[in-house]
Short mmCIF file of C-alpha atoms and ligand atoms in Angstrom, two decimals:
data_model
loop_
_atom_site.label_atom_id
_atom_site.label_comp_id
_atom_site.label_asym_id
_atom_site.label_seq_id
_atom_site.Cartn_x
_atom_site.Cartn_y
_atom_site.Cartn_z
CA MET A 213 259.31 43.00 -1.83
CA SER A 214 257.16 41.79 1.12
CA THR A 215 258.63 39.34 3.61
CA ILE A 216 256.23 36.69 2.31
CA GLU A 217 257.26 37.21 -1.31
CA GLN A 218 260.91 37.06 -0.24
CA LEU A 219 260.24 33.78 1.57
CA LYS A 220 258.69 32.28 -1.56
CA GLN A 221 261.54 33.49 -3.73
CA ASP A 222 264.21 32.21 -1.34
CA ASN A 223 262.50 28.85 -1.23
CA ALA A 224 262.65 28.57 -5.01
CA GLU A 225 266.26 29.68 -5.06
CA PHE A 226 267.84 27.84 -2.16
CA GLN A 227 265.86 24.75 -1.30
CA TRP A 228 265.65 21.44 -3.12
CA HIS A 229 262.52 19.45 -2.27
CA PRO A 230 262.04 15.68 -1.94
CA MET A 231 260.55 14.05 -5.04
CA ALA A 232 260.61 17.29 -7.05
CA HIS A 233 262.54 18.70 -9.98
CA PRO A 234 264.64 21.54 -8.53
CA ALA A 235 263.69 23.86 -11.41
CA ALA A 236 259.97 23.05 -11.13
CA MET A 237 259.89 24.72 -7.73
CA LYS A 238 260.88 27.99 -9.36
CA LYS A 239 257.92 27.93 -11.73
CA SER A 240 255.21 26.67 -9.39
CA LYS A 241 255.90 27.78 -5.86
CA PRO A 242 255.08 25.33 -3.06
CA ASP A 243 252.39 25.91 -0.45
CA ILE A 244 254.21 27.38 2.52
CA VAL A 245 252.60 26.22 5.74
CA ALA A 246 253.31 28.62 8.56
CA ARG A 247 251.15 27.60 11.53
CA GLY A 248 249.09 24.71 12.87
CA GLU A 249 246.38 24.22 15.46
CA GLY A 250 244.37 21.06 16.04
CA CYS A 251 243.60 19.57 12.61
CA TRP A 252 244.02 22.95 10.88
CA ILE A 253 246.93 24.73 9.24
CA TRP A 254 247.47 28.27 7.96
CA ASP A 255 249.62 29.10 4.99
CA VAL A 256 252.03 31.97 4.97
CA ASP A 257 249.36 34.21 3.41
CA GLY A 258 247.02 33.52 6.34
CA HIS A 259 244.72 31.15 4.41
CA LYS A 260 243.18 28.53 6.76
CA LEU A 261 243.02 24.90 5.67
CA LEU A 262 241.91 21.59 7.13
CA ASP A 263 244.97 19.35 7.07
CA GLY A 264 243.86 16.43 4.90
CA VAL A 265 247.48 15.28 4.63
CA GLY A 266 248.26 15.02 8.37
CA GLY A 267 251.67 16.62 7.81
CA LEU A 268 252.54 13.56 5.71
CA TRP A 269 250.70 10.61 7.31
CA ALA A 270 252.38 11.75 10.51
CA SER A 271 250.57 14.42 12.54
CA ASN A 272 248.20 11.88 14.04
CA LEU A 273 247.47 13.93 17.18
CA GLY A 274 247.06 17.16 15.22
CA HIS A 275 249.20 20.25 15.55
CA SER A 276 248.60 21.32 19.12
CA ALA A 277 248.96 18.27 21.35
CA THR A 278 250.10 20.09 24.49
CA ALA A 279 251.12 16.86 26.26
CA VAL A 280 253.64 16.15 23.49
CA ARG A 281 254.83 19.74 23.40
CA ASP A 282 255.30 19.81 27.19
CA ALA A 283 257.24 16.53 27.14
CA ILE A 284 259.56 17.95 24.48
CA VAL A 285 260.17 21.15 26.43
CA ALA A 286 260.78 19.26 29.69
CA GLN A 287 263.25 16.97 27.92
CA LEU A 288 265.13 19.92 26.43
CA ASP A 289 265.56 21.26 29.96
CA GLU A 290 266.62 17.89 31.36
CA LEU A 291 268.88 16.42 28.66
CA PRO A 292 268.74 17.63 25.05
CA PHE A 293 270.90 14.84 23.64
CA TYR A 294 272.82 11.74 24.48
CA ASN A 295 273.63 8.69 22.38
CA THR A 296 272.59 5.08 22.91
CA PHE A 297 275.59 3.33 21.40
CA ARG A 298 277.04 0.37 23.33
CA GLY A 299 277.70 1.27 26.93
CA THR A 300 275.38 4.29 27.19
CA SER A 301 271.67 4.94 27.41
CA HIS A 302 269.30 7.50 28.87
CA PRO A 303 266.02 7.27 30.77
CA ARG A 304 263.64 8.23 27.92
CA ALA A 305 265.12 5.63 25.55
CA ILE A 306 264.70 2.93 28.18
CA GLU A 307 261.17 4.01 29.11
CA LEU A 308 260.12 4.19 25.46
CA SER A 309 261.53 0.77 24.63
CA ALA A 310 259.66 -0.74 27.61
CA GLN A 311 256.44 1.09 26.70
CA LEU A 312 256.55 0.12 23.05
CA VAL A 313 257.32 -3.52 23.76
CA LYS A 314 254.45 -3.58 26.30
CA MET A 315 252.13 -2.08 23.67
CA MET A 316 253.21 -4.72 21.13
CA GLU A 317 253.42 -7.67 23.51
CA PRO A 318 250.18 -9.12 22.07
CA ASP A 319 251.95 -9.12 18.69
CA GLY A 320 254.89 -11.13 20.04
CA VAL A 321 257.36 -8.24 20.12
CA ALA A 322 260.31 -8.65 22.49
CA SER A 323 262.66 -5.76 21.72
CA VAL A 324 263.01 -2.58 19.74
CA MET A 325 265.81 -0.74 17.96
CA PHE A 326 265.45 2.99 17.38
CA SER A 327 266.45 5.24 14.49
CA SER A 328 265.47 8.60 13.03
CA GLY A 329 262.65 7.89 10.57
CA GLY A 330 260.88 5.44 8.32
CA SER A 331 263.69 4.83 5.84
CA ASP A 332 266.02 4.08 8.77
CA ALA A 333 263.47 1.69 10.28
CA VAL A 334 263.27 -0.20 6.99
CA GLU A 335 267.05 -0.35 6.60
CA THR A 336 267.37 -1.67 10.15
CA ALA A 337 264.78 -4.39 9.48
CA LEU A 338 266.45 -5.52 6.23
CA LYS A 339 269.85 -5.75 7.91
CA LEU A 340 268.53 -7.57 10.99
CA ALA A 341 266.76 -10.06 8.68
CA ARG A 342 270.00 -10.93 6.90
CA GLN A 343 271.92 -11.17 10.17
CA TYR A 344 269.23 -13.41 11.70
CA HIS A 345 269.70 -15.97 8.95
CA LYS A 346 273.50 -15.79 9.13
CA LEU A 347 273.35 -16.42 12.88
CA ARG A 348 271.19 -19.47 12.24
CA GLY A 349 273.78 -20.80 9.80
CA GLU A 350 271.70 -20.08 6.67
CA LYS A 351 274.27 -17.80 5.13
CA ASP A 352 272.78 -17.82 1.61
CA ARG A 353 269.50 -16.27 2.69
CA PHE A 354 270.12 -12.73 1.50
CA LYS A 355 267.30 -12.03 -0.99
CA PHE A 356 264.28 -9.84 -0.43
CA ILE A 357 260.88 -10.09 -2.08
CA SER A 358 258.45 -7.17 -2.11
CA LEU A 359 255.40 -5.81 -3.90
CA ARG A 360 255.07 -3.68 -6.99
CA GLN A 361 253.61 -0.29 -5.94
CA GLY A 362 255.17 -0.76 -2.48
CA TYR A 363 257.04 2.13 -0.87
CA HIS A 364 259.75 1.57 1.71
CA GLY A 365 261.66 4.83 1.87
CA VAL A 366 264.69 6.11 0.09
CA HIS A 367 267.82 4.49 1.51
CA PHE A 368 269.58 2.03 -0.77
CA GLY A 369 267.98 -1.05 0.80
CA GLY A 370 264.50 0.46 0.95
CA MET A 371 264.84 1.86 -2.54
CA SER A 372 265.82 -1.58 -3.81
CA VAL A 373 262.66 -3.15 -2.44
CA ASN A 374 260.46 -0.23 -3.53
CA GLY A 375 257.98 -1.29 -6.16
CA ASN A 376 257.74 1.98 -8.04
CA THR A 377 260.42 2.30 -10.67
CA ASN A 378 260.18 6.12 -10.55
CA PHE A 379 261.91 6.02 -7.19
CA ARG A 380 264.68 3.67 -8.36
CA ARG A 381 265.60 4.62 -11.89
CA ALA A 382 268.01 7.48 -11.27
CA TYR A 383 269.99 5.62 -8.61
CA GLU A 384 270.49 2.18 -10.12
CA PRO A 385 272.25 -0.20 -9.81
CA LEU A 386 270.70 -0.99 -6.45
CA LEU A 387 271.01 -3.85 -3.98
CA PRO A 388 271.33 -7.20 -5.76
CA GLY A 389 268.85 -9.92 -4.83
CA CYS A 390 265.61 -7.89 -4.66
CA PHE A 391 262.57 -9.24 -6.50
CA HIS A 392 259.10 -7.82 -6.99
CA ILE A 393 255.76 -9.57 -7.30
CA ASP A 394 252.24 -8.35 -8.10
CA THR A 395 250.31 -6.36 -5.52
CA PRO A 396 246.89 -7.78 -4.63
CA TRP A 397 245.17 -4.77 -6.22
CA LEU A 398 241.51 -5.37 -6.89
CA TYR A 399 240.98 -2.42 -9.24
CA ARG A 400 243.98 -3.18 -11.43
CA ASN A 401 245.00 -6.78 -11.89
CA PRO A 402 244.95 -9.19 -14.83
CA TYR A 403 243.48 -12.07 -12.79
CA THR A 404 240.05 -11.61 -11.24
CA ASN A 405 237.43 -9.27 -9.75
CA ASP A 406 236.87 -11.58 -6.80
CA PRO A 407 238.79 -10.32 -3.74
CA LEU A 408 239.34 -13.66 -2.05
CA GLU A 409 240.41 -15.32 -5.27
CA LEU A 410 242.82 -12.43 -5.84
CA GLY A 411 244.22 -12.85 -2.32
CA GLU A 412 244.89 -16.52 -3.04
CA ILE A 413 246.43 -15.87 -6.45
CA CYS A 414 248.77 -13.14 -5.18
CA ALA A 415 249.80 -15.20 -2.15
CA GLU A 416 250.58 -18.02 -4.55
CA LEU A 417 252.75 -15.63 -6.57
CA LEU A 418 254.79 -15.08 -3.42
CA GLU A 419 255.20 -18.80 -2.87
CA ARG A 420 256.15 -19.33 -6.50
CA GLU A 421 258.78 -16.60 -6.31
CA ILE A 422 260.24 -18.06 -3.11
CA VAL A 423 260.40 -21.52 -4.69
CA PHE A 424 261.79 -20.12 -7.95
CA GLN A 425 264.54 -18.21 -6.13
CA GLY A 426 265.24 -21.21 -3.87
CA PRO A 427 263.77 -20.89 -0.37
CA ASP A 428 267.23 -21.24 1.17
CA THR A 429 268.23 -17.96 -0.54
CA VAL A 430 265.32 -15.78 0.58
CA ALA A 431 265.74 -13.67 3.72
CA ALA A 432 262.43 -11.84 3.94
CA PHE A 433 259.25 -10.62 2.34
CA ILE A 434 258.54 -6.95 3.08
CA ALA A 435 255.19 -5.22 2.53
CA GLU A 436 252.92 -2.51 3.90
CA PRO A 437 249.74 -3.89 5.54
CA VAL A 438 247.93 -1.29 3.42
CA GLN A 439 249.98 0.38 0.70
CA GLY A 440 250.11 4.12 1.26
CA ALA A 441 252.26 6.09 -1.16
CA GLY A 442 251.49 3.59 -3.96
CA GLY A 443 247.90 4.86 -3.98
CA VAL A 444 246.25 3.45 -0.83
CA ILE A 445 245.86 -0.14 -1.99
CA VAL A 446 244.02 -2.36 0.50
CA PRO A 447 244.70 -6.08 0.05
CA PRO A 448 241.92 -8.67 0.32
CA ALA A 449 241.29 -9.96 3.86
CA ASN A 450 242.83 -13.37 3.20
CA TYR A 451 246.12 -12.06 1.76
CA TRP A 452 248.19 -11.38 4.89
CA PRO A 453 247.11 -14.59 6.71
CA LEU A 454 248.12 -16.60 3.62
CA VAL A 455 251.40 -14.69 3.33
CA ARG A 456 252.16 -15.43 6.99
CA LYS A 457 251.67 -19.17 6.37
CA ILE A 458 253.84 -19.16 3.24
CA CYS A 459 256.67 -17.29 4.97
CA ASP A 460 256.57 -19.77 7.87
CA LYS A 461 256.53 -22.76 5.52
CA HIS A 462 259.71 -21.57 3.80
CA GLY A 463 261.57 -20.05 6.76
CA VAL A 464 261.25 -16.54 5.25
CA LEU A 465 260.90 -13.59 7.64
CA LEU A 466 257.86 -11.34 7.29
CA ILE A 467 258.63 -7.62 7.60
CA ALA A 468 255.58 -5.37 8.06
CA ASP A 469 256.35 -1.82 6.99
CA GLU A 470 253.97 0.01 9.32
CA VAL A 471 255.47 3.46 8.85
CA VAL A 472 252.05 4.66 7.66
CA THR A 473 249.68 2.10 9.17
CA GLY A 474 251.26 1.95 12.65
CA PHE A 475 249.59 3.61 15.65
CA GLY A 476 246.00 3.65 14.53
CA ARG A 477 245.57 4.89 10.97
CA THR A 478 243.58 1.86 9.80
CA GLY A 479 241.32 1.89 12.86
CA HIS A 480 243.56 -0.72 14.50
CA LEU A 481 246.66 0.00 16.53
CA PHE A 482 248.79 -1.77 13.90
CA GLY A 483 248.04 -2.82 10.33
CA THR A 484 249.04 -6.40 11.11
CA ARG A 485 246.24 -6.46 13.71
CA LEU A 486 243.82 -5.34 11.01
CA TRP A 487 244.67 -8.58 9.22
CA GLY A 488 244.92 -10.74 12.34
CA VAL A 489 248.57 -11.70 11.82
CA THR A 490 251.90 -11.00 13.46
CA ALA A 491 255.10 -10.11 11.65
CA ASP A 492 258.72 -10.95 12.51
CA LEU A 493 259.91 -7.35 12.22
CA TRP A 494 257.86 -4.12 12.14
CA CYS A 495 259.05 -0.79 10.70
CA LEU A 496 257.62 2.16 12.64
CA ALA A 497 257.96 5.95 12.35
CA LYS A 498 255.69 8.96 11.66
CA GLY A 499 252.78 8.37 14.09
CA ILE A 500 255.16 7.07 16.79
CA SER A 501 255.92 10.70 17.72
CA SER A 502 252.96 12.20 15.86
CA GLY A 503 255.57 13.86 13.66
CA TYR A 504 256.59 16.31 16.38
CA VAL A 505 260.22 15.15 16.31
CA PRO A 506 261.72 12.65 13.82
CA LEU A 507 261.87 9.09 15.17
CA GLY A 508 261.97 5.60 13.70
CA ALA A 509 261.78 2.22 15.37
CA THR A 510 262.14 -1.39 14.30
CA ALA A 511 260.18 -3.77 16.51
CA ILE A 512 261.71 -7.22 16.85
CA SER A 513 259.67 -10.35 17.52
CA ALA A 514 260.63 -12.80 20.26
CA LYS A 515 261.46 -15.35 17.52
CA VAL A 516 264.08 -13.08 15.95
CA ALA A 517 265.33 -11.65 19.23
CA GLN A 518 265.97 -15.11 20.65
CA VAL A 519 268.39 -16.02 17.87
CA PHE A 520 270.45 -12.90 18.62
CA ASN A 521 270.23 -13.34 22.39
CA ASP A 522 271.21 -17.04 22.29
CA ASP A 523 274.16 -16.55 19.95
CA LYS A 524 277.43 -17.93 21.26
CA SER A 525 279.48 -17.22 18.14
CA GLY A 526 280.03 -13.54 18.88
CA GLN A 527 278.44 -12.59 15.55
CA ALA A 528 275.23 -11.18 17.03
CA ALA A 529 276.53 -7.68 17.74
CA VAL A 530 274.37 -5.36 15.66
CA GLY A 531 276.74 -3.45 13.40
CA HIS A 532 274.16 -0.80 12.74
CA GLY A 533 272.78 2.29 14.46
CA TYR A 534 272.59 6.05 14.24
CA THR A 535 273.93 8.94 16.28
CA TYR A 536 270.32 9.96 16.81
CA SER A 537 268.92 6.48 17.56
CA ALA A 538 266.42 7.09 20.38
CA HIS A 539 267.20 10.82 20.50
CA PRO A 540 266.00 11.87 23.98
CA VAL A 541 263.72 14.65 22.69
CA ALA A 542 262.16 12.30 20.13
CA ALA A 543 261.81 9.56 22.75
CA ALA A 544 260.09 12.01 25.12
CA ALA A 545 257.73 13.08 22.31
CA ALA A 546 256.97 9.43 21.53
CA LEU A 547 256.28 8.52 25.17
CA ALA A 548 253.76 11.36 25.39
CA THR A 549 252.30 10.37 22.00
CA LEU A 550 251.81 6.72 23.00
CA ALA A 551 250.09 7.82 26.21
CA GLN A 552 247.73 10.06 24.20
CA ILE A 553 247.01 7.31 21.66
CA GLN A 554 245.77 5.15 24.50
CA ALA A 555 244.04 7.87 26.52
CA LEU A 556 242.10 9.22 23.52
CA ASP A 557 241.52 5.83 21.88
CA VAL A 558 242.99 7.23 18.69
CA PRO A 559 242.59 4.00 16.66
CA GLY A 560 238.92 3.85 17.72
CA ASN A 561 238.32 7.40 16.47
CA ALA A 562 240.15 6.64 13.20
CA GLY A 563 237.88 3.62 12.69
CA ARG A 564 234.65 5.48 13.51
CA VAL A 565 235.11 8.76 11.64
CA GLY A 566 237.14 7.00 8.96
CA ALA A 567 234.11 4.83 8.14
CA VAL A 568 232.10 8.01 7.48
CA MET A 569 234.86 9.39 5.24
CA GLN A 570 235.07 6.11 3.31
CA GLU A 571 231.32 5.83 2.90
CA ARG A 572 230.80 9.43 1.73
CA LEU A 573 233.74 9.70 -0.65
CA ARG A 574 233.04 6.32 -2.27
CA GLN A 575 229.98 8.02 -3.77
CA LEU A 576 232.37 9.97 -6.03
CA GLU A 577 232.77 6.77 -8.08
CA LYS A 578 229.10 7.22 -9.03
CA THR A 579 228.84 10.99 -9.17
CA CYS A 580 232.07 12.08 -10.85
CA SER A 581 232.84 11.11 -14.45
CA PHE A 582 236.61 10.92 -13.96
CA VAL A 583 236.79 9.15 -10.58
CA GLY A 584 237.52 5.50 -11.31
CA ASN A 585 238.11 4.06 -7.88
CA VAL A 586 237.90 5.21 -4.27
CA ARG A 587 239.62 2.89 -1.80
CA GLY A 588 240.94 2.86 1.70
CA VAL A 589 240.39 1.91 5.30
CA GLY A 590 240.16 3.99 8.46
CA LEU A 591 241.65 7.42 7.90
CA MET A 592 243.64 6.58 4.76
CA LEU A 593 241.90 6.99 1.44
CA GLY A 594 242.91 7.19 -2.21
CA ILE A 595 240.84 8.54 -5.08
CA GLU A 596 242.11 7.30 -8.44
CA MET A 597 241.25 9.49 -11.39
CA VAL A 598 240.95 7.85 -14.82
CA ASP A 599 240.69 8.78 -18.46
CA ASP A 600 237.87 6.34 -19.13
CA LYS A 601 235.81 4.77 -16.38
CA ALA A 602 234.37 1.92 -18.42
CA THR A 603 237.77 0.67 -19.56
CA ARG A 604 239.63 1.85 -16.43
CA THR A 605 242.12 3.60 -18.72
CA PRO A 606 244.67 5.29 -16.44
CA MET A 607 244.83 9.05 -16.42
CA PRO A 608 248.07 10.07 -18.17
CA ARG A 609 250.78 11.61 -15.99
CA SER A 610 250.58 14.74 -18.15
CA SER A 611 246.93 15.41 -17.20
CA ASP A 612 246.40 18.51 -15.07
CA ILE A 613 243.07 17.29 -13.69
CA PRO A 614 244.41 15.94 -10.35
CA ALA A 615 246.27 19.21 -9.71
CA ARG A 616 243.15 21.19 -10.56
CA VAL A 617 241.09 19.22 -8.04
CA ALA A 618 243.77 19.85 -5.41
CA LYS A 619 243.75 23.57 -6.22
CA GLU A 620 239.96 23.77 -5.93
CA ALA A 621 240.19 22.03 -2.55
CA TYR A 622 242.96 24.38 -1.42
CA GLN A 623 240.94 27.43 -2.32
CA ARG A 624 237.99 26.02 -0.37
CA GLY A 625 240.21 25.41 2.68
CA LEU A 626 241.40 21.80 2.42
CA MET A 627 244.97 20.56 1.95
CA VAL A 628 245.18 17.29 -0.02
CA ARG A 629 248.04 15.42 -1.64
CA ILE A 630 248.33 14.36 -5.26
CA SER A 631 250.48 11.40 -6.25
CA GLY A 632 250.22 10.65 -9.99
CA PRO A 633 246.53 10.08 -10.76
CA ASN A 634 245.67 9.62 -7.08
CA LEU A 635 244.36 12.11 -4.56
CA ILE A 636 245.45 10.88 -1.17
CA LEU A 637 243.90 11.70 2.19
CA SER A 638 245.55 11.01 5.54
CA PRO A 639 244.18 13.56 8.04
CA PRO A 640 245.13 13.62 11.72
CA LEU A 641 243.63 10.67 13.59
CA VAL A 642 242.01 12.97 16.16
CA ILE A 643 239.88 14.62 13.49
CA SER A 644 236.25 15.07 14.61
CA LEU A 645 233.13 13.89 12.81
CA ASP A 646 232.22 17.52 11.97
CA GLU A 647 235.66 18.08 10.48
CA VAL A 648 235.44 14.86 8.45
CA ASN A 649 232.07 15.93 7.08
CA HIS A 650 233.55 19.32 6.21
CA LEU A 651 236.44 17.57 4.43
CA CYS A 652 233.95 15.51 2.39
CA ASP A 653 231.80 18.59 1.57
CA VAL A 654 234.84 20.46 0.29
CA LEU A 655 236.11 17.54 -1.75
CA GLU A 656 232.72 16.86 -3.35
CA ALA A 657 232.47 20.53 -4.34
CA SER A 658 236.04 20.49 -5.69
CA PHE A 659 235.45 17.46 -7.92
CA ALA A 660 232.14 18.96 -9.09
CA ALA A 661 233.84 22.26 -9.96
CA VAL A 662 236.53 20.56 -12.06
CA GLU A 663 233.94 18.35 -13.76
CA ALA A 664 231.83 21.40 -14.65
CA SER A 665 234.87 23.05 -16.22
CA LEU A 666 235.76 20.13 -18.54
C1 PLP B 2173 255.51 2.66 4.14
C2 PLP B 2173 256.65 3.61 4.25
N1 PLP B 2173 257.87 3.16 4.59
C3 PLP B 2173 258.92 3.98 4.72
C4 PLP B 2173 258.79 5.34 4.53
C5 PLP B 2173 259.96 6.25 4.67
O1 PLP B 2173 259.85 7.05 5.79
P1 PLP B 2173 260.70 8.40 5.93
O2 PLP B 2173 260.21 9.33 4.88
O3 PLP B 2173 260.41 8.84 7.34
O4 PLP B 2173 262.14 8.03 5.75
C6 PLP B 2173 257.54 5.87 4.20
C7 PLP B 2173 257.35 7.30 3.99
O5 PLP B 2173 256.30 7.79 3.63
C8 PLP B 2173 256.44 4.98 4.04
O6 PLP B 2173 255.22 5.43 3.66
#
């Protein structure tokens, strides 16, 4: 057996994959990615592909950012690991916290707490939100409200606020006190086709839920500025500003889960800036280190930080943190990443070339009989496939059409991601205009090939 065949067999035998049936991996072997350069990857068989997935919304600087690589190597030589628990720190953690807070000063951020990934960043935010209210004497404020279709990672807190029951079902019962309201989803909602009206209605649903629960029991509302894993759902422009007002009116904290949208993906440095609002806590990961080394961060607004800093009761110690919080190698990678984001104007590129991607792929709604809706902003885009366009009948989970489109794209040299009926694109944010046009060419041909075969 060749080394490559052995690798594939060992994968099926020994490795369990996230969000996959262990046995399914034996039948259909995963794509094994062996090498990366710029926005391109090569599979273990030597097949070259444009990385339409960006690692997993993460490889924002592509796969050969030498500045990040050099920072990692230098840090390994200087100090491979030290912790940041009470009483200790290290230079990279301090420099990164200062750099990140400086970057987010216009958003009202005062401090940051590090972790090892997006799920950690969410967990940290949920716990800080509860502690904030306890410190202020509002001890009953423990509930969380979130959106259906929202995704907030896989820890017990994040899972409890997730809006997709597929991610929750096998692990229930979850955290008590988590409630879900409708996503402002223009393509699929029972209310209206008018975006601004939908924004108002869905914001009102939040207010109604807060009032129904009792405002003095609600700790926070958590949402993604643009939903990613749920199928790239972009809310109407008035939604987040209205949500901000409602949260303020009822003393509810607003947690922006920016694990996907943070650091430029929407064409703005942060998703909250896209909507012209600030949050009280931000969950950050993925793009913070361009995926080179795992890192999560929870950014804390001055409003929240002040309550902790001013506490005289002794209850403000944060009883939370990870061995690898602000891991020096990850912090070094993030410092180099943040410098590159600014030097290359990464959000600007995402906005410019993203607009071309959005414009071109939206045509699929007209040209392809089974594309119901193409939506997105910047360099995040979802293509929802349907059974019947006129009635918007969802494509059944059992349909093999999405997988066939992905396979056609793969064969033509483009890696995409399928999530239910959605094809999701999240390429590196440094992708060039030529590469974006190539991505669109390949995808158009892939949809046309599947359509011709039906
Ligand atoms: C919005 C959002 N929050 C949280 C997470 C969890 O991040 P991680 O997989 O790094 O734990 C993700 C992952 O995709 C995400 O998209």
